[in-house]
Coordinates of C-alpha atoms and ligand atoms in Angstrom, one line a residue:
M1 CA 18.3 -2.3 -10.8
I2 CA 17.5 1.1 -9.4
E3 CA 14.5 1.4 -7.0
R4 CA 12.4 4.5 -7.4
I5 CA 10.9 5.6 -4.1
S6 CA 8.6 8.7 -3.8
N7 CA 7.4 8.1 -0.3
K8 CA 9.3 9.2 2.8
A9 CA 8.5 6.2 5.0
E10 CA 9.6 3.8 2.3
L11 CA 12.8 5.7 1.7
R12 CA 13.6 5.6 5.5
A13 CA 12.9 1.9 5.5
A14 CA 15.2 1.2 2.5
V15 CA 18.0 3.2 4.2
A16 CA 17.4 1.6 7.6
A17 CA 17.7 -1.9 6.0
A18 CA 21.0 -1.1 4.4
R19 CA 22.3 0.4 7.6
K20 CA 21.4 -2.8 9.5
E21 CA 23.7 -4.6 7.1
G22 CA 26.4 -2.2 8.1
K23 CA 26.4 -0.3 4.9
R24 CA 27.5 3.3 4.7
V25 CA 25.0 5.6 3.1
G26 CA 25.9 8.2 0.5
F27 CA 23.5 10.9 -0.8
V28 CA 23.5 13.0 -3.9
P29 CA 20.7 15.6 -3.9
T30 CA 19.8 17.0 -7.4
M31 CA 17.0 18.7 -9.2
G32 CA 17.3 16.2 -12.1
A33 CA 18.0 16.9 -15.8
L34 CA 21.2 15.1 -15.0
H35 CA 24.5 15.7 -16.8
E36 CA 28.1 14.6 -16.3
G37 CA 28.5 17.1 -13.4
H38 CA 25.8 15.3 -11.4
L39 CA 27.2 12.0 -12.5
S40 CA 30.6 12.9 -11.2
L41 CA 29.0 13.4 -7.8
V42 CA 27.3 10.0 -8.1
R43 CA 30.6 8.3 -9.0
A44 CA 32.3 9.9 -6.0
A45 CA 29.4 8.6 -3.8
C46 CA 29.6 5.1 -5.3
A47 CA 33.4 5.1 -4.6
R48 CA 33.1 6.1 -1.0
T49 CA 29.8 4.6 0.3
D50 CA 27.9 1.3 0.1
L51 CA 24.4 2.4 -0.6
V52 CA 23.9 5.5 -2.8
V53 CA 20.7 7.4 -2.7
A54 CA 20.2 10.2 -5.3
S55 CA 17.2 12.5 -5.0
I56 CA 15.5 14.2 -7.9
F57 CA 13.4 17.0 -6.6
V58 CA 12.7 20.4 -8.3
N59 CA 12.3 22.3 -5.1
P60 CA 9.7 25.0 -5.5
T61 CA 10.8 27.0 -2.4
Q62 CA 14.2 27.8 -3.9
F63 CA 12.7 29.5 -7.0
S64 CA 11.5 33.1 -6.7
P65 CA 8.3 34.2 -8.4
G66 CA 9.0 34.7 -12.1
E67 CA 11.9 32.2 -12.1
D68 CA 11.9 29.0 -14.2
F69 CA 10.3 26.6 -11.7
E70 CA 7.5 25.5 -14.2
A71 CA 9.9 25.4 -17.2
Y72 CA 12.7 23.6 -15.4
P73 CA 13.5 20.4 -17.4
R74 CA 12.2 17.1 -15.9
P75 CA 13.4 14.2 -18.0
I76 CA 12.7 11.7 -15.3
E77 CA 13.1 8.4 -17.3
A78 CA 16.4 9.5 -18.8
D79 CA 17.6 10.5 -15.3
L80 CA 16.6 7.2 -13.8
S81 CA 18.5 5.3 -16.5
A82 CA 21.6 7.5 -16.1
L83 CA 21.6 6.8 -12.3
S84 CA 21.0 3.1 -12.8
A85 CA 23.9 2.9 -15.2
E86 CA 26.2 4.4 -12.5
G87 CA 25.1 1.8 -10.0
V88 CA 22.8 4.0 -7.9
E89 CA 20.4 1.7 -6.0
V90 CA 17.8 4.2 -4.8
A91 CA 16.3 7.2 -6.5
F92 CA 14.2 9.4 -4.2
T93 CA 11.7 11.3 -6.2
P94 CA 9.2 13.0 -3.8
T95 CA 6.5 15.4 -5.0
P96 CA 6.2 18.9 -3.5
A97 CA 3.2 17.7 -1.6
T98 CA 5.3 14.9 0.0
M99 CA 8.0 17.3 1.0
Y100 CA 5.8 20.2 2.2
A101 CA 2.6 20.0 4.3
P102 CA 0.3 22.9 3.3
D103 CA 0.6 24.4 6.8
T104 CA 4.4 24.2 6.9
Q105 CA 5.7 27.0 9.2
V106 CA 9.4 26.4 10.1
T107 CA 12.2 27.1 7.7
V108 CA 16.0 27.4 8.0
D109 CA 17.6 30.8 8.0
P110 CA 20.9 30.3 6.1
G111 CA 22.5 33.3 7.9
P112 CA 25.1 35.8 6.7
L113 CA 26.7 33.5 4.0
A114 CA 23.5 33.9 2.1
A115 CA 23.5 37.7 2.2
R116 CA 25.5 38.5 -0.9
W117 CA 25.9 37.2 -4.5
E118 CA 23.2 34.7 -5.4
G119 CA 21.4 35.5 -2.2
A120 CA 21.1 39.2 -3.1
L121 CA 20.0 38.4 -6.6
R122 CA 17.5 35.7 -5.7
A123 CA 15.4 36.6 -2.6
G124 CA 14.7 33.5 -0.4
H125 CA 16.7 31.2 -2.6
F126 CA 19.2 30.0 0.0
A127 CA 16.5 29.7 2.7
G128 CA 14.7 27.4 0.3
V129 CA 17.9 25.4 -0.4
A130 CA 18.9 25.2 3.3
T131 CA 15.5 24.1 4.3
V132 CA 15.1 21.4 1.7
V133 CA 18.6 20.0 2.3
A134 CA 18.0 19.9 6.1
K135 CA 14.7 18.0 5.4
L136 CA 16.4 15.6 2.9
F137 CA 19.2 14.9 5.3
S138 CA 16.6 14.2 8.0
I139 CA 14.8 11.8 5.7
V140 CA 17.8 10.0 4.2
R141 CA 20.2 10.3 7.2
P142 CA 23.3 9.8 5.0
D143 CA 26.8 9.4 6.3
L144 CA 28.2 11.4 3.4
A145 CA 26.5 13.9 1.1
F146 CA 28.1 15.1 -2.2
F147 CA 27.8 18.6 -3.6
G148 CA 29.4 20.4 -6.5
E149 CA 31.9 23.3 -6.2
K150 CA 30.0 24.7 -9.2
D151 CA 27.5 26.1 -6.7
Y152 CA 30.2 27.4 -4.4
Q153 CA 28.0 29.7 -2.2
Q154 CA 25.5 26.9 -1.8
L155 CA 28.3 24.5 -0.8
K156 CA 29.6 26.8 1.9
I157 CA 26.0 27.4 3.2
I158 CA 25.4 23.6 3.4
E159 CA 28.8 23.1 5.2
R160 CA 27.7 25.7 7.7
L161 CA 24.2 24.3 8.0
V162 CA 25.6 20.9 9.0
L163 CA 27.9 22.5 11.5
D164 CA 25.4 24.9 13.1
L165 CA 22.5 22.4 13.3
D166 CA 24.7 19.4 14.3
L167 CA 23.3 17.4 11.4
G168 CA 26.2 14.9 11.6
V169 CA 26.5 14.5 7.8
G170 CA 29.9 14.6 6.1
I171 CA 30.0 17.0 3.2
V172 CA 32.1 16.0 0.2
A173 CA 32.9 18.8 -2.2
C174 CA 33.4 17.7 -5.9
P175 CA 35.2 19.7 -8.6
T176 CA 33.3 21.4 -11.4
V177 CA 32.8 19.4 -14.6
R178 CA 33.1 21.6 -17.7
E179 CA 32.5 21.4 -21.5
R180 CA 35.7 21.3 -23.6
D181 CA 35.5 25.1 -24.1
G182 CA 35.3 25.7 -20.4
L183 CA 31.6 26.3 -19.8
A184 CA 30.5 24.6 -16.6
L185 CA 27.9 21.9 -17.1
S186 CA 24.5 23.0 -15.9
S187 CA 20.9 21.8 -16.4
R188 CA 20.1 25.4 -17.4
N189 CA 22.6 25.3 -20.4
A190 CA 19.7 23.5 -22.2
Y191 CA 17.9 26.9 -22.4
L192 CA 20.7 28.5 -24.4
S193 CA 20.3 29.1 -28.2
A194 CA 23.3 28.2 -30.3
Q195 CA 24.4 31.9 -30.3
E196 CA 23.8 32.2 -26.6
R197 CA 25.8 29.0 -26.0
Q198 CA 28.8 30.6 -27.9
T199 CA 28.5 33.8 -25.9
A200 CA 28.2 31.9 -22.6
I201 CA 31.9 31.1 -22.5
A202 CA 32.3 34.7 -21.5
V203 CA 31.7 33.4 -18.0
P204 CA 34.6 30.9 -17.7
E205 CA 36.7 33.4 -19.7
A206 CA 36.3 35.9 -16.9
L207 CA 37.4 33.3 -14.4
E208 CA 40.4 32.4 -16.5
A209 CA 41.3 36.1 -16.7
A210 CA 41.3 36.3 -12.9
A211 CA 43.4 33.1 -12.6
R212 CA 45.9 34.5 -15.2
A213 CA 46.2 37.8 -13.5
V214 CA 46.9 36.3 -10.1
A215 CA 49.4 33.8 -11.6
W216 CA 51.2 36.8 -13.0
G217 CA 51.4 38.3 -9.6
E218 CA 48.4 40.8 -9.7
L219 CA 47.1 40.6 -6.1
D220 CA 45.1 43.9 -6.1
V221 CA 41.4 42.8 -6.3
P222 CA 40.0 45.9 -8.1
A223 CA 42.6 45.2 -10.9
I224 CA 41.7 41.5 -11.0
E225 CA 38.0 42.3 -11.2
A226 CA 38.7 44.8 -14.0
A227 CA 40.5 42.0 -15.9
M228 CA 37.5 39.7 -15.3
R229 CA 35.0 42.3 -16.6
D230 CA 37.3 43.1 -19.6
A231 CA 37.6 39.4 -20.7
F232 CA 33.8 39.1 -20.3
Q233 CA 33.1 42.1 -22.4
V234 CA 35.5 41.1 -25.2
R235 CA 33.5 37.9 -25.7
V236 CA 30.1 39.7 -25.3
A237 CA 31.0 42.5 -27.8
A238 CA 31.6 39.9 -30.5
S239 CA 27.9 38.7 -30.3
D240 CA 24.4 40.1 -30.7
V241 CA 23.1 38.3 -27.7
A242 CA 21.7 40.3 -24.8
V243 CA 24.0 39.7 -21.9
S244 CA 24.3 41.2 -18.4
L245 CA 27.1 40.6 -15.9
D246 CA 25.5 40.3 -12.5
Y247 CA 28.8 40.2 -10.6
A248 CA 32.4 39.3 -11.1
A249 CA 34.2 39.3 -7.8
V250 CA 37.1 38.0 -5.8
I251 CA 36.1 36.8 -2.4
D252 CA 37.3 35.2 0.8
P253 CA 36.7 31.4 0.2
A254 CA 35.4 30.9 3.8
T255 CA 33.4 34.0 4.6
L256 CA 32.4 34.9 1.0
E257 CA 33.1 38.5 1.8
P258 CA 34.8 40.7 -0.9
L259 CA 38.5 41.0 -0.6
E260 CA 40.7 44.0 -1.2
R261 CA 43.9 41.9 -1.9
V262 CA 44.6 38.3 -2.6
A263 CA 46.9 37.3 0.3
G264 CA 46.2 33.5 0.6
T265 CA 43.6 31.4 -1.2
A266 CA 40.7 33.2 -2.7
R267 CA 37.7 32.5 -4.9
A268 CA 36.7 34.2 -8.1
I269 CA 33.0 34.1 -8.7
V270 CA 30.9 35.2 -11.8
A271 CA 27.2 35.4 -12.5
A272 CA 25.6 36.6 -15.7
H273 CA 22.3 36.5 -17.6
V274 CA 22.9 35.2 -21.1
G275 CA 19.6 35.9 -22.8
T276 CA 17.2 35.1 -20.0
T277 CA 19.4 32.2 -18.7
H278 CA 21.1 32.8 -15.4
L279 CA 24.6 31.2 -15.3
I280 CA 27.1 31.0 -12.4
D281 CA 30.6 29.8 -12.1
N282 CA 33.7 30.1 -9.9
C283 CA 37.3 29.0 -9.5
P284 CA 40.0 29.0 -6.8
L285 CA 42.8 31.6 -6.9
A286 CA 46.1 31.2 -5.2
P287 CA 49.0 33.8 -5.3
P288 CA 52.2 32.5 -6.8
A289 CA 54.6 30.9 -4.3
A290 CA 57.1 33.5 -3.0
Ligands
AMP301 P1 21.3 20.9 -9.2 O1 20.6 19.7 -9.9 O2 21.6 22.0 -10.2 O3 20.6 21.3 -8.0 O4 22.7 20.3 -8.8 C1 22.8 19.2 -8.0 C2 24.2 19.1 -7.5 O5 25.1 18.9 -8.7 C3 24.8 20.3 -6.8 O6 25.6 19.8 -5.7 C4 25.6 21.0 -7.8 O7 26.6 21.8 -7.3 C5 26.2 19.8 -8.6 N1 26.6 20.3 -9.9 C6 25.8 20.9 -10.8 N2 26.6 21.2 -11.9 C7 27.8 20.7 -11.7 C8 29.0 20.6 -12.5 N3 29.1 21.2 -13.7 N4 30.1 20.0 -11.9 C9 30.0 19.5 -10.7 N5 28.9 19.5 -9.9 C10 27.8 20.1 -10.4

């Protein structure tokens, strides 16, 4: 049976009791509306730790004004059953008032990794993410925390957060779970109309174009990015849906800075608005062995 805890002191007590029994604590932070991507993180956590805590918290501070904070799906009962079925023992479901005192003053500056890409599109987003993750880590105090590669920039910022603030939490990166046609699972996919859903595969198709180009030996980044944009546009041209490509880029997987040439491992990243829904995705790139 899963225990639902909304109070910080109770959560701390539950984790402390498990720790006293020598259990290793795993943590999966989420915003709920759980899908197989989230559940893959939960399964990784269950495999590697003894007590798994999953949080469900739609964090207001990582949404900009005009974004979908109010509309964000909150199917709490279905989420709790899904977690319970996976063997999660504790669901932490704080309210915004529990997480943030009205006079909160201190926040985490996520630094240069947050400057580009999603950080440039969504002002304050990564400061909100870094701050809430630091707070959740401080409340849960896990040994290991599990994050999806789907949100690659977020993952890199969290790794850096742990390093720079000496948080002492092991970060486990989990691969992206996709639909059969390649679209990465996302809670926001629920916003897509049938026609938008069809068009949304432009995003993974742009990534596949990058991977294909590199596999064929194209290492010049402007050429790879052109192939990404072309693949994206081919799909979009076949539909009536309003779509805008926010970025399609090849970046250094550690610094997230744009590359001129693929020399070692790199990351292809794509973001787009399909209708009004913001979708992001990424994949690793590696030049063919010499
Ligand atoms: P969210 O609820 O969107 O904040 O996501 C919670 C966690 O699930 C984050 O670490 C995400 O990167 C991860 N996640 C979301 N979608 C996927 C996916 N399709 N595959 C793997 N992990 C995912």
